[in-house]
mmCIF file of C-alpha atoms in Angstrom:
data_model
loop_
_atom_site.group_PDB
_atom_site.id
_atom_site.type_symbol
_atom_site.label_atom_id
_atom_site.label_comp_id
_atom_site.label_asym_id
_atom_site.label_seq_id
_atom_site.Cartn_x
_atom_site.Cartn_y
_atom_site.Cartn_z
ATOM 1 C CA MET A 302 21.255 -10.810 7.009
ATOM 2 C CA ALA A 303 21.077 -9.146 10.077
ATOM 3 C CA ARG A 304 19.401 -5.252 9.763
ATOM 4 C CA ARG A 305 21.468 -2.851 9.810
ATOM 5 C CA PHE A 306 19.004 -0.338 11.090
ATOM 6 C CA GLU A 307 16.833 0.103 13.460
ATOM 7 C CA LEU A 308 14.974 3.461 13.300
ATOM 8 C CA LEU A 309 14.513 5.081 10.251
ATOM 9 C CA VAL A 310 13.140 8.754 10.699
ATOM 10 C CA PHE A 311 11.957 10.681 7.164
ATOM 11 C CA ASP A 312 11.870 14.799 7.237
ATOM 12 C CA TRP A 313 8.180 15.445 6.226
ATOM 13 C CA ASP A 314 7.687 18.861 3.272
ATOM 14 C CA GLY A 315 9.562 18.046 -0.376
ATOM 15 C CA THR A 316 10.516 14.256 1.606
ATOM 16 C CA LEU A 317 7.373 12.604 2.011
ATOM 17 C CA LEU A 318 4.264 15.450 0.972
ATOM 18 C CA ASP A 319 5.783 17.487 -3.080
ATOM 19 C CA SER A 320 5.093 20.718 -1.188
ATOM 20 C CA ALA A 321 8.485 22.842 -1.464
ATOM 21 C CA ALA A 322 6.441 23.904 -4.060
ATOM 22 C CA ALA A 323 3.948 25.682 -1.901
ATOM 23 C CA ILE A 324 5.937 27.024 0.547
ATOM 24 C CA VAL A 325 8.948 28.849 -1.269
ATOM 25 C CA ALA A 326 5.052 30.376 -2.918
ATOM 26 C CA ALA A 327 3.736 31.251 0.620
ATOM 27 C CA ILE A 328 7.706 32.510 1.646
ATOM 28 C CA LYS A 329 7.188 34.670 -0.831
ATOM 29 C CA ALA A 330 3.539 35.703 -0.934
ATOM 30 C CA ALA A 331 3.978 36.556 2.456
ATOM 31 C CA CYS A 332 7.061 38.863 2.133
ATOM 32 C CA SER A 333 4.771 40.391 -0.215
ATOM 33 C CA ASP A 334 2.511 41.337 2.397
ATOM 34 C CA LEU A 335 4.428 42.818 3.955
ATOM 35 C CA GLY A 336 5.963 44.665 2.187
ATOM 36 C CA LEU A 337 8.957 44.112 1.320
ATOM 37 C CA PRO A 338 11.646 42.792 -1.286
ATOM 38 C CA THR A 339 10.635 38.905 -2.905
ATOM 39 C CA PRO A 340 12.787 35.718 -1.960
ATOM 40 C CA ASP A 341 14.268 34.804 -5.577
ATOM 41 C CA ASP A 342 12.891 31.133 -5.682
ATOM 42 C CA GLU A 343 16.682 29.318 -4.191
ATOM 43 C CA ARG A 344 16.427 31.727 -0.945
ATOM 44 C CA ALA A 345 13.532 30.186 0.122
ATOM 45 C CA ARG A 346 13.501 26.873 -1.201
ATOM 46 C CA HIS A 347 17.009 26.846 0.907
ATOM 47 C CA VAL A 348 15.341 27.682 4.081
ATOM 48 C CA ILE A 349 12.246 24.605 4.067
ATOM 49 C CA GLY A 350 13.266 22.291 6.855
ATOM 50 C CA LEU A 351 13.796 24.937 9.594
ATOM 51 C CA GLY A 352 11.404 26.342 12.258
ATOM 52 C CA LEU A 353 9.122 29.175 10.735
ATOM 53 C CA HIS A 354 10.503 31.728 12.382
ATOM 54 C CA ASP A 355 14.181 30.708 11.559
ATOM 55 C CA ALA A 356 13.417 30.532 7.874
ATOM 56 C CA LEU A 357 11.580 33.961 8.409
ATOM 57 C CA ARG A 358 14.850 35.124 9.748
ATOM 58 C CA HIS A 359 17.391 34.019 6.825
ATOM 59 C CA VAL A 360 14.873 35.098 3.876
ATOM 60 C CA SER A 361 13.694 39.035 5.099
ATOM 61 C CA PRO A 362 16.976 39.477 7.943
ATOM 62 C CA ALA A 363 15.990 43.529 8.301
ATOM 63 C CA LEU A 364 12.728 42.316 9.828
ATOM 64 C CA PRO A 365 12.378 43.696 13.102
ATOM 65 C CA GLU A 366 11.728 40.929 15.238
ATOM 66 C CA GLU A 367 8.004 41.690 16.153
ATOM 67 C CA CYS A 368 6.534 42.440 13.011
ATOM 68 C CA TYR A 369 7.371 38.085 12.916
ATOM 69 C CA PRO A 370 4.464 37.265 14.505
ATOM 70 C CA GLN A 371 2.166 39.179 11.379
ATOM 71 C CA MET A 372 4.750 37.119 8.938
ATOM 72 C CA VAL A 373 3.915 33.849 9.997
ATOM 73 C CA ALA A 374 0.203 34.948 10.127
ATOM 74 C CA ARG A 375 0.450 35.794 6.663
ATOM 75 C CA TYR A 376 2.449 32.653 5.419
ATOM 76 C CA ARG A 377 0.110 30.667 7.351
ATOM 77 C CA HIS A 378 -1.837 32.320 5.966
ATOM 78 C CA HIS A 379 -1.079 31.742 2.367
ATOM 79 C CA TYR A 380 0.661 28.265 2.990
ATOM 80 C CA LEU A 381 -3.023 26.324 4.420
ATOM 81 C CA SER A 382 -5.084 28.471 1.616
ATOM 82 C CA HIS A 383 -3.131 25.489 -0.775
ATOM 83 C CA ASP A 384 -2.661 22.125 1.742
ATOM 84 C CA HIS A 385 -5.624 20.271 1.650
ATOM 85 C CA GLU A 386 -4.857 20.515 -2.419
ATOM 86 C CA LEU A 387 -1.172 19.050 -1.265
ATOM 87 C CA GLN A 388 -0.040 14.944 -2.413
ATOM 88 C CA LEU A 389 2.558 12.059 -1.334
ATOM 89 C CA PHE A 390 4.672 11.745 -3.400
ATOM 90 C CA ALA A 391 2.995 9.008 -6.269
ATOM 91 C CA GLY A 392 4.547 5.680 -4.472
ATOM 92 C CA VAL A 393 4.708 7.207 -0.079
ATOM 93 C CA ALA A 394 2.121 5.488 1.125
ATOM 94 C CA GLU A 395 2.693 2.125 0.061
ATOM 95 C CA LEU A 396 6.516 2.876 1.037
ATOM 96 C CA ILE A 397 6.619 3.676 4.521
ATOM 97 C CA GLY A 398 3.577 1.488 4.674
ATOM 98 C CA GLU A 399 5.548 -1.838 3.662
ATOM 99 C CA LEU A 400 8.235 -0.480 6.522
ATOM 100 C CA ALA A 401 6.492 -0.522 8.098
ATOM 101 C CA GLU A 402 5.642 -4.318 7.813
ATOM 102 C CA ALA A 403 8.826 -5.189 7.840
ATOM 103 C CA GLY A 404 9.037 -4.272 11.391
ATOM 104 C CA PHE A 405 10.965 -1.032 11.078
ATOM 105 C CA LEU A 406 10.392 1.745 14.332
ATOM 106 C CA LEU A 407 9.508 4.669 11.824
ATOM 107 C CA ALA A 408 9.104 8.241 12.863
ATOM 108 C CA VAL A 409 9.600 12.418 11.705
ATOM 109 C CA ALA A 410 11.497 15.259 12.190
ATOM 110 C CA THR A 411 10.402 18.382 10.786
ATOM 111 C CA GLY A 412 10.298 21.747 10.674
ATOM 112 C CA LYS A 413 6.610 21.774 11.295
ATOM 113 C CA SER A 414 5.302 22.677 13.678
ATOM 114 C CA ARG A 415 2.784 20.012 15.551
ATOM 115 C CA LEU A 416 -0.347 21.111 14.710
ATOM 116 C CA GLY A 417 1.224 20.879 11.087
ATOM 117 C CA LEU A 418 2.427 17.575 10.769
ATOM 118 C CA ASP A 419 -0.374 16.591 13.191
ATOM 119 C CA ARG A 420 -3.239 17.431 10.555
ATOM 120 C CA SER A 421 -0.534 16.350 7.335
ATOM 121 C CA LEU A 422 -0.498 12.894 9.645
ATOM 122 C CA ARG A 423 -4.834 12.841 9.037
ATOM 123 C CA MET A 424 -4.607 13.757 6.038
ATOM 124 C CA SER A 425 -2.341 12.000 4.025
ATOM 125 C CA GLY A 426 -3.693 9.213 6.207
ATOM 126 C CA LEU A 427 -0.721 7.943 7.250
ATOM 127 C CA GLY A 428 -0.332 8.485 10.917
ATOM 128 C CA ARG A 429 -0.768 5.006 12.662
ATOM 129 C CA TYR A 430 2.584 3.835 11.055
ATOM 130 C CA PHE A 431 4.825 6.184 12.253
ATOM 131 C CA HIS A 432 6.079 5.820 16.516
ATOM 132 C CA ALA A 433 7.342 8.900 17.099
ATOM 133 C CA SER A 434 7.192 12.056 16.029
ATOM 134 C CA ARG A 435 9.694 15.548 17.019
ATOM 135 C CA CYS A 436 8.201 19.069 15.035
ATOM 136 C CA ALA A 437 10.634 22.861 15.519
ATOM 137 C CA ASP A 438 7.453 24.498 17.898
ATOM 138 C CA GLU A 439 8.657 21.282 20.054
ATOM 139 C CA CYS A 440 12.608 21.252 19.626
ATOM 140 C CA PHE A 441 15.484 24.298 18.262
ATOM 141 C CA SER A 442 15.764 23.601 14.036
ATOM 142 C CA LYS A 443 17.294 21.392 12.531
ATOM 143 C CA PRO A 444 20.460 21.799 11.890
ATOM 144 C CA HIS A 445 20.807 21.350 15.827
ATOM 145 C CA PRO A 446 20.225 17.445 16.739
ATOM 146 C CA GLN A 447 17.476 18.231 19.126
ATOM 147 C CA MET A 448 15.306 16.544 17.505
ATOM 148 C CA LEU A 449 17.565 13.229 16.597
ATOM 149 C CA GLU A 450 18.377 13.200 20.303
ATOM 150 C CA GLU A 451 14.621 13.184 21.838
ATOM 151 C CA LEU A 452 13.760 10.631 19.263
ATOM 152 C CA LEU A 453 16.478 7.362 19.616
ATOM 153 C CA ALA A 454 15.919 8.673 23.687
ATOM 154 C CA GLU A 455 12.323 8.501 22.771
ATOM 155 C CA LEU A 456 12.230 4.071 20.763
ATOM 156 C CA SER A 457 15.876 3.891 22.856
ATOM 157 C CA ILE A 458 17.693 3.008 19.717
ATOM 158 C CA ASP A 459 22.500 3.929 19.292
ATOM 159 C CA ALA A 460 22.655 6.534 16.849
ATOM 160 C CA GLY A 461 24.365 3.996 14.833
ATOM 161 C CA ARG A 462 21.057 1.915 14.550
ATOM 162 C CA ALA A 463 19.509 5.147 12.723
ATOM 163 C CA LEU A 464 19.359 7.001 9.192
ATOM 164 C CA MET A 465 17.793 10.147 9.025
ATOM 165 C CA ILE A 466 15.968 10.492 5.338
ATOM 166 C CA GLY A 467 15.967 13.897 4.339
ATOM 167 C CA ASP A 468 15.782 16.626 1.186
ATOM 168 C CA THR A 469 18.102 19.028 3.087
ATOM 169 C CA THR A 470 21.152 19.963 4.417
ATOM 170 C CA HIS A 471 19.728 21.057 7.376
ATOM 171 C CA ASP A 472 18.469 17.504 8.036
ATOM 172 C CA LEU A 473 21.364 15.930 6.469
ATOM 173 C CA GLN A 474 23.352 18.688 9.320
ATOM 174 C CA MET A 475 21.181 17.520 11.969
ATOM 175 C CA ALA A 476 22.249 14.100 11.599
ATOM 176 C CA ARG A 477 25.941 14.336 11.666
ATOM 177 C CA ASN A 478 25.372 17.405 14.420
ATOM 178 C CA ALA A 479 23.584 13.876 15.761
ATOM 179 C CA GLY A 480 25.719 11.237 15.110
ATOM 180 C CA VAL A 481 23.388 9.481 12.804
ATOM 181 C CA ALA A 482 23.753 8.123 9.245
ATOM 182 C CA SER A 483 21.950 9.461 6.637
ATOM 183 C CA LEU A 484 20.171 8.944 3.436
ATOM 184 C CA ALA A 485 19.435 12.420 1.189
ATOM 185 C CA VAL A 486 16.262 12.561 -1.259
ATOM 186 C CA ALA A 487 17.820 14.388 -4.294
ATOM 187 C CA TYR A 488 13.663 15.233 -5.450
ATOM 188 C CA GLY A 489 12.989 17.553 -3.139
ATOM 189 C CA ALA A 490 13.892 21.445 -1.540
ATOM 190 C CA HIS A 491 17.820 21.057 -1.699
ATOM 191 C CA SER A 492 19.841 20.059 -5.230
ATOM 192 C CA ALA A 493 22.361 16.966 -5.186
ATOM 193 C CA MET A 494 25.000 19.227 -5.381
ATOM 194 C CA ALA A 495 24.474 20.642 -1.664
ATOM 195 C CA LEU A 496 23.564 17.359 -0.325
ATOM 196 C CA ASP A 497 26.730 15.568 -1.503
ATOM 197 C CA ALA A 498 28.767 17.794 0.227
ATOM 198 C CA LEU A 499 27.217 16.507 3.309
ATOM 199 C CA GLN A 500 28.430 12.978 2.847
ATOM 200 C CA PRO A 501 25.478 11.415 3.021
ATOM 201 C CA LEU A 502 25.338 7.343 3.547
ATOM 202 C CA GLY A 503 23.316 7.772 -0.566
ATOM 203 C CA ARG A 504 21.994 10.237 -3.278
ATOM 204 C CA VAL A 505 18.607 9.014 -4.843
ATOM 205 C CA ARG A 506 16.567 10.355 -7.243
ATOM 206 C CA THR A 507 13.398 9.360 -7.149
ATOM 207 C CA LEU A 508 10.077 7.558 -4.866
ATOM 208 C CA GLY A 509 11.566 4.871 -6.841
ATOM 209 C CA GLU A 510 15.286 4.585 -5.875
ATOM 210 C CA LEU A 511 14.530 4.951 -2.179
ATOM 211 C CA SER A 512 12.220 1.851 -1.992
ATOM 212 C CA ALA A 513 15.634 0.763 -3.504
ATOM 213 C CA TRP A 514 17.940 1.580 -1.259
ATOM 214 C CA LEU A 515 16.563 0.629 1.702
ATOM 215 C CA ARG A 516 16.227 -3.081 0.570
ATOM 216 C CA THR A 517 18.933 -3.395 -0.397
ATOM 217 C CA HIS A 518 21.047 -1.462 2.279
ATOM 218 C CA ALA A 519 18.995 -0.793 5.285
#
C-alpha cells in the first residue's frame, strides 16, 4: 500500500521530550523573580510551543518590552538548571529510530531556540535521525506557517505529503495555516478538548497509540 506521508514533522517539548512541567515551573519562577503576577498552571501551559518572547507577552502582558531580556534570562536560568534531568517520553527513541529505518523523512518544528534544540538533540541522542529542523529564533513563532513552509521547501516535499505531530493548539494551527495535515498528542501541554477543536486527523493519548497510529495511517 502506498505511503500517505513522506515527511513527519515533530514538535519537541511535550511531544517527544517530557518537559511541560519544567517549562511551567520556569515561567512561574521567572515571573516571581521579577515581582510579576504568577500565572496559574493552565495559563503557563498554554504558551508552551510559542517562541519565548511571544510566550512572555501572553503570560505577562503588562511587562514592558524593554524588560523582556531580563525575563528571558530568569526563565533560562530556571529551565537550564533542570534541563539535564529531563527525559524523552518512554519509547520515543525507539519510535524515532523505527520511523527513520522505515524511510520517513523526519523534522522538528519547535518553540525552542536553536541553541536549546541543538543541546536537546545532542543530549537525547536523536540528532542523527532528523533531516531538518526549525526553531523560534529562526522563524516567526507558531502558529505562523513559516517553520513548516521552510521545512517543506528544504526537503522538497509537497504540503499534502507532510504530517505535523504536536501537543499544542499552536502546532495544529500552524499546520492548518501551512496546508499540512496534523496529528494531536494529548499527553503533553494542551487538553484533548482544545486539540480536538482544531480538527486534526487524529488524537492519541499515549506514545503507544502514537506509534500504532503512524504504523496504520502514515
